[in-house]
PDB file of C-alpha atoms in Angstrom:
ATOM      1  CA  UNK A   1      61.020-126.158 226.008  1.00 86.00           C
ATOM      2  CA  UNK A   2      63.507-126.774 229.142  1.00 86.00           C
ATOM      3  CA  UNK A   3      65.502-124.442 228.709  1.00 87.00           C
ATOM      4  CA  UNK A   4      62.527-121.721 228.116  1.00 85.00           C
ATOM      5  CA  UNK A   5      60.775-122.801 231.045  1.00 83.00           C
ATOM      6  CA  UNK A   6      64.202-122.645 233.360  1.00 80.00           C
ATOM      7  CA  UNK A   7      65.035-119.414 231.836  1.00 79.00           C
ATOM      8  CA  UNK A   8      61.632-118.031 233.235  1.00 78.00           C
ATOM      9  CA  UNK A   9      61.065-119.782 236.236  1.00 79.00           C
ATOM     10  CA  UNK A  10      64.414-119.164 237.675  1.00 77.00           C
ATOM     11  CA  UNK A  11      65.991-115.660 239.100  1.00 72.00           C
ATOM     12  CA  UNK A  12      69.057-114.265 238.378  1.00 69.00           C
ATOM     13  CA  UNK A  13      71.520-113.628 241.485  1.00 69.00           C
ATOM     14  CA  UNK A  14      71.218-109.742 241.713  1.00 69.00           C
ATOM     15  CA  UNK A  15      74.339-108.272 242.867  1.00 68.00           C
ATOM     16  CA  UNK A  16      74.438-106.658 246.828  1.00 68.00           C
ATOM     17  CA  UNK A  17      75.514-102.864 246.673  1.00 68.00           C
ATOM     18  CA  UNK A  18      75.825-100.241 248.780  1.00 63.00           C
ATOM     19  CA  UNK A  19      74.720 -96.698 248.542  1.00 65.00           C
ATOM     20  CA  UNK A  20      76.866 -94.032 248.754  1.00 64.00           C
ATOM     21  CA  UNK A  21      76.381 -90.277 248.478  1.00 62.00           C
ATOM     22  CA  UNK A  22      79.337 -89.043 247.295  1.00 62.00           C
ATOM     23  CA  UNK A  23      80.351 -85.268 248.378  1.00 61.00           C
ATOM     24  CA  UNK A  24      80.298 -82.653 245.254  1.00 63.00           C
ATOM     25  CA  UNK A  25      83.711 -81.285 244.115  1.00 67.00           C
ATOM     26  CA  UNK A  26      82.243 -77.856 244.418  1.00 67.00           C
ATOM     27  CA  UNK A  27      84.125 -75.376 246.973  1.00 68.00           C
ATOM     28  CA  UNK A  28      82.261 -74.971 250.379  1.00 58.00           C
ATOM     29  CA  UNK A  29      82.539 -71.669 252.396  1.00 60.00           C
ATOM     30  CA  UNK A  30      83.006 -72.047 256.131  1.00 56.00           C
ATOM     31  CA  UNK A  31      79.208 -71.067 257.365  1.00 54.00           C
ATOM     32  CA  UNK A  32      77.963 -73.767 254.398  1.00 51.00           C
ATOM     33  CA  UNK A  33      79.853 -76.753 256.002  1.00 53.00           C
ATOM     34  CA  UNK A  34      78.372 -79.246 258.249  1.00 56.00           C
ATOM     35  CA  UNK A  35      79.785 -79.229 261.898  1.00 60.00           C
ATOM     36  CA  UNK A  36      79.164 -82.130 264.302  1.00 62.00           C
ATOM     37  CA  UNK A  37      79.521 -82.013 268.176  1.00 68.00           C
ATOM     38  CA  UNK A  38      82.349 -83.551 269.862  1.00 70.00           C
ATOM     39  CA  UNK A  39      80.043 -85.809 271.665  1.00 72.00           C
ATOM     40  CA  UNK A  40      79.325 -87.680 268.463  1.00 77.00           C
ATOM     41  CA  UNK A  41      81.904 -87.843 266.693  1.00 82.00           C
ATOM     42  CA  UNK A  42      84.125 -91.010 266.462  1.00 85.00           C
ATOM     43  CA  UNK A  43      86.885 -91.018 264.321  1.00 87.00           C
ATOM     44  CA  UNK A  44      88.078 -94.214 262.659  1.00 88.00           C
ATOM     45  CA  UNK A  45      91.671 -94.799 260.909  1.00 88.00           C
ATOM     46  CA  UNK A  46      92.176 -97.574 258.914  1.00 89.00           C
ATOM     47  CA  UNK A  47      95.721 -98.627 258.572  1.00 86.00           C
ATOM     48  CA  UNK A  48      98.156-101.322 257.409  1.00 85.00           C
ATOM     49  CA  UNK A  49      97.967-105.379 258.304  1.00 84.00           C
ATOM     50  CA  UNK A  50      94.088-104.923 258.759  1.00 83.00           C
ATOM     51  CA  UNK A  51      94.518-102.593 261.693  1.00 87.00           C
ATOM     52  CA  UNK A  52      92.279 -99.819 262.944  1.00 90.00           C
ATOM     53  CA  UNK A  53      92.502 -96.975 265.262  1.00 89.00           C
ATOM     54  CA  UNK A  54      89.862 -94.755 266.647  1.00 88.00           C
ATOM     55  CA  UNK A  55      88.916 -91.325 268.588  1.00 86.00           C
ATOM     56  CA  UNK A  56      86.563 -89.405 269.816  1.00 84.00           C
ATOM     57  CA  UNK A  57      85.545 -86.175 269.809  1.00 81.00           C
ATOM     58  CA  UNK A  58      88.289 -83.672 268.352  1.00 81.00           C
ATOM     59  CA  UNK A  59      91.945 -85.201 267.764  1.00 76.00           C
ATOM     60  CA  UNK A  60      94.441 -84.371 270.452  1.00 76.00           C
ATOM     61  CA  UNK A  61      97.345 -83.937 267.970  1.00 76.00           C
ATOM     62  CA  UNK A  62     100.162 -83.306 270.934  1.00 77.00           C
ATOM     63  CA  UNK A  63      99.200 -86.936 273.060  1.00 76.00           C
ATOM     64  CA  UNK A  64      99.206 -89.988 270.317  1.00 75.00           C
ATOM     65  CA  UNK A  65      97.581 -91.823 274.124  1.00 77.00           C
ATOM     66  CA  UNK A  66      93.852 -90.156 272.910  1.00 79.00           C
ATOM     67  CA  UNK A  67      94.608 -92.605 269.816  1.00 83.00           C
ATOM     68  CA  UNK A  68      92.844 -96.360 270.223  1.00 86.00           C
ATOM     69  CA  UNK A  69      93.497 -99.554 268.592  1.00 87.00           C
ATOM     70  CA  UNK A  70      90.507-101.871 268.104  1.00 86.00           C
ATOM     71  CA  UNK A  71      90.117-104.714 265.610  1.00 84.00           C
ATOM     72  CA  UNK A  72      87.831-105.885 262.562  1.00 83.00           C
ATOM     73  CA  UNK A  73      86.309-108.602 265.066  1.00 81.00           C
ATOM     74  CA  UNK A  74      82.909-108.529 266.913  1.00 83.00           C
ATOM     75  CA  UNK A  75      84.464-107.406 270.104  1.00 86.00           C
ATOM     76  CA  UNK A  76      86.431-105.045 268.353  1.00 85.00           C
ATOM     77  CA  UNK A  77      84.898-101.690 266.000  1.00 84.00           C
ATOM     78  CA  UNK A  78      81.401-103.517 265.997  1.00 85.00           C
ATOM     79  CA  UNK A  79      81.781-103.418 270.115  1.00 84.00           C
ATOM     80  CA  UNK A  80      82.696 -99.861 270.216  1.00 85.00           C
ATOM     81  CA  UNK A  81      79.822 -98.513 267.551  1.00 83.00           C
ATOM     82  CA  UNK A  82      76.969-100.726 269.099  1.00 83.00           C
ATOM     83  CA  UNK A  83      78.290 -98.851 272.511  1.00 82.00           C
ATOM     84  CA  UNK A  84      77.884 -95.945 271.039  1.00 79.00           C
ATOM     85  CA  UNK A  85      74.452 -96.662 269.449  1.00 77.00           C
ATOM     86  CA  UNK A  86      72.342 -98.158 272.255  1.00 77.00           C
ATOM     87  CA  UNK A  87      69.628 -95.522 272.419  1.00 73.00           C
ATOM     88  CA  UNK A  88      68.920 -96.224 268.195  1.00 70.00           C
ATOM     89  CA  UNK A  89      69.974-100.040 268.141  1.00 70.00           C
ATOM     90  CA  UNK A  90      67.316-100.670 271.291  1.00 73.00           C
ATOM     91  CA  UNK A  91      65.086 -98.907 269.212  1.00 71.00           C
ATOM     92  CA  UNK A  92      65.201-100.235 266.048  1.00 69.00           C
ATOM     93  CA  UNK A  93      64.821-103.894 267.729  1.00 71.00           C
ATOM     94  CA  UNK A  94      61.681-102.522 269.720  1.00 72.00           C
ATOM     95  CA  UNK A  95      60.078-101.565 266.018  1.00 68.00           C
ATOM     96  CA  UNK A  96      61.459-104.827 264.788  1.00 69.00           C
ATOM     97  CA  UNK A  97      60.045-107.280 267.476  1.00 70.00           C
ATOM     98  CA  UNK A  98      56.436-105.325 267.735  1.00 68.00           C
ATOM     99  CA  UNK A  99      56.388-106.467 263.900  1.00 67.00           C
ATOM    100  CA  UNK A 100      52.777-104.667 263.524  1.00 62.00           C
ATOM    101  CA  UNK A 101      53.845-102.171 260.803  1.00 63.00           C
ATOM    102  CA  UNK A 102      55.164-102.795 256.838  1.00 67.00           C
ATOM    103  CA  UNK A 103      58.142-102.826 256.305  1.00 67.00           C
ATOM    104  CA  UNK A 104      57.856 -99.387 253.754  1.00 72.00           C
ATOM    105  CA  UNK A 105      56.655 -98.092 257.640  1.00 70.00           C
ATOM    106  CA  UNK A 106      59.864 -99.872 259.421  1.00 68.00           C
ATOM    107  CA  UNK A 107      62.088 -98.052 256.876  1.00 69.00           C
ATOM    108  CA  UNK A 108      60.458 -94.947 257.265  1.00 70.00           C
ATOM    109  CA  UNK A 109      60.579 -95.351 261.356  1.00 69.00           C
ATOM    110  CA  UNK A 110      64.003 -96.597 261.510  1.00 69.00           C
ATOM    111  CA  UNK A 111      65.460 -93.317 258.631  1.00 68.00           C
ATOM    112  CA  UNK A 112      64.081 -91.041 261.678  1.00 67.00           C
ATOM    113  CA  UNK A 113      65.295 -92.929 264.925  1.00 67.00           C
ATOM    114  CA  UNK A 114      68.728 -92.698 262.947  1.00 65.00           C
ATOM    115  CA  UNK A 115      68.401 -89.237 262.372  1.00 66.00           C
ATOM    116  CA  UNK A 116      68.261 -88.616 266.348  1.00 67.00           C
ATOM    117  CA  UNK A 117      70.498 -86.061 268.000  1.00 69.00           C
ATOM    118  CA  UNK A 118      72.648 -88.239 269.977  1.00 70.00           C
ATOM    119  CA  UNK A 119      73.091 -91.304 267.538  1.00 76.00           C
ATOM    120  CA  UNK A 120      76.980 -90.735 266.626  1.00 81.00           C
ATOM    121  CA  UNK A 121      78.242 -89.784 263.444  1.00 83.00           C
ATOM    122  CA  UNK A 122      81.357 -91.661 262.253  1.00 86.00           C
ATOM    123  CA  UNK A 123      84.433 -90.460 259.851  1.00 87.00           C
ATOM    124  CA  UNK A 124      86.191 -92.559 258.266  1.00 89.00           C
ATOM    125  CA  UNK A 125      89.845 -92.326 256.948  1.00 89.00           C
ATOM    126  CA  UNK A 126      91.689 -94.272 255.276  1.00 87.00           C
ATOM    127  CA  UNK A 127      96.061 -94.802 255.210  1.00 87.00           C
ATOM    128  CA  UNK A 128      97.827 -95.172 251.799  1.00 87.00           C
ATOM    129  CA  UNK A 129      98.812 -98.460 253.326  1.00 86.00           C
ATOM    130  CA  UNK A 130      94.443 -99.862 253.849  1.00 86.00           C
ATOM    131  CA  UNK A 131      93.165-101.874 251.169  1.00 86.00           C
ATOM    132  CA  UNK A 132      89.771-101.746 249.633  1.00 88.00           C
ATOM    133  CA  UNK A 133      88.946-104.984 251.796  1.00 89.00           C
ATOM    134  CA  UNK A 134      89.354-102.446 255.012  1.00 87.00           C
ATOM    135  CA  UNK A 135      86.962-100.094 253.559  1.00 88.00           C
ATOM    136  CA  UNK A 136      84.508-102.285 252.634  1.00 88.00           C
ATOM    137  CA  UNK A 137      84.878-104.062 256.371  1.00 88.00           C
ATOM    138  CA  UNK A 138      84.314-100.618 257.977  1.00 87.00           C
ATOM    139  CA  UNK A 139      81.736 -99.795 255.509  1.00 87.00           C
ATOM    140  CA  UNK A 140      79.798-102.991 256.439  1.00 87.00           C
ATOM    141  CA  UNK A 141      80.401-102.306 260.192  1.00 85.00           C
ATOM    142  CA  UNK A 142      78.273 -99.156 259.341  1.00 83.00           C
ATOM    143  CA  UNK A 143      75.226-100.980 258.427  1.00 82.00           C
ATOM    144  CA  UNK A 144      75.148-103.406 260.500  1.00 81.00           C
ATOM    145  CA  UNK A 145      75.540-101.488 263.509  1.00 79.00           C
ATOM    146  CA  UNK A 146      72.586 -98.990 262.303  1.00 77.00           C
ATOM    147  CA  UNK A 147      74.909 -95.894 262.140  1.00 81.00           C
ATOM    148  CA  UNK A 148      73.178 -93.373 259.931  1.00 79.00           C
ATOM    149  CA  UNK A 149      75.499 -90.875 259.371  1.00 82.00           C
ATOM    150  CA  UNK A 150      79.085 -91.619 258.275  1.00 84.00           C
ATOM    151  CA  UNK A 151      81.387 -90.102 255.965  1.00 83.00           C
ATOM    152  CA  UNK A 152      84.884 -91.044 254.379  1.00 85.00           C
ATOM    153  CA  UNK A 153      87.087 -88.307 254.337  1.00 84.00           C
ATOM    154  CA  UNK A 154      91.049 -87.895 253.373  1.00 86.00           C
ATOM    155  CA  UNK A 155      93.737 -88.947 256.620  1.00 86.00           C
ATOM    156  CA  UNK A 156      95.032 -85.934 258.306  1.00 84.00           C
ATOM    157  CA  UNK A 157      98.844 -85.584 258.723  1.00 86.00           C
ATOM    158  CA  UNK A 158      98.139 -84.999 262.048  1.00 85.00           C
ATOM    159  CA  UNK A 159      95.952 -88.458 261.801  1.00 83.00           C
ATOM    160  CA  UNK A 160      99.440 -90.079 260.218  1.00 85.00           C
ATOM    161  CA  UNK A 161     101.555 -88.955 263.255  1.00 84.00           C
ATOM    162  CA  UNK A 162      99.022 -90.465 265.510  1.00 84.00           C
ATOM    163  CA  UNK A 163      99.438 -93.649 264.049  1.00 84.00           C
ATOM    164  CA  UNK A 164     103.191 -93.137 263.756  1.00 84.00           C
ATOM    165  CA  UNK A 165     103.533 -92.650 267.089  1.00 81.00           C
ATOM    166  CA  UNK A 166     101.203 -94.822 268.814  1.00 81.00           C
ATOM    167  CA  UNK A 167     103.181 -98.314 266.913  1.00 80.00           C
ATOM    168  CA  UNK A 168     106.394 -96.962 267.712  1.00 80.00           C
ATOM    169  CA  UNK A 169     105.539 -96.279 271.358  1.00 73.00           C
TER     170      UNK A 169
END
């Protein structure tokens, strides 16, 4: 009877995941794919030893200098999105701390604020030399910092001789 009544009373941990929408293998033409201003975009490289480099706008491919390094930390790629995401982070908190809706409404609410024009959209790119940890960091970084567009996407040679260039000096 103990066990019967533990097996029902108690929950079973339910494992955290993440949703992705993965991009179809099916060829594009150029008027089909999605462009994104300058002005949004941010560009984040993931490389080896847990380190991570970031642009904006379009790559300067000729001045490695455009090319940033940040870290993992608080004051580091969370810093540098939450920048970048004051008008829709202010926003969200205003819906959270007014508290008068459901949360099916807050979800709702806080899909469109992220949808807004100038919320950025991040890329995300990943060296042969990242592990899975460094994904999942940035990936997490996402959420938490309300970003609601972001994309992974192969590295770039050009992204490669960024990073080339900017450790070697």
């Amino acid at each position: 009877l103990l066990i019967n009544f533990f097996m029902l009373a108690t929950s079973m941990n339910k494992p955290q995941t993440m949703e992705i929408s993965m991009p179809t293998k099916d060829k594009v033409s150029e008027e089909e794919q999605t462009k994104i201003q300058e002005s949004r975009a941010i560009t984040v490289l993931l490389g080896k030893d847990d380190k991570v480099y970031y642009y904006t706008g379009m790559p300067n491919y000729e001045d490695y200098t455009s090319l940033k390094r940040t870290n993992y930390g608080p004051d580091g790629l969370r810093a540098l999105l939450m920048q970048r995401n004051q008008k829709v982070v202010a926003e969200l908190k205003k819906q959270k701390l007014d508290n008068k809706i459901s949360d099916e409404d807050f979800k709702k609410r806080s899909a469109e604020i992220k949808d807004d024009k100038s919320s950025p959209i991040v890329v995300i790119k990943a060296t042969d030399d990242a592990t899975y940890k460094n994904l999942i960091d940035a990936l997490d970084e996402m959420a938490i910092c309300s970003i609601g567009k972001y994309a992974i996407d192969d590295i770039a040679e050009g992204d490669k001789w960024l990073i080339e260039n900017l450790e070697s000096g």
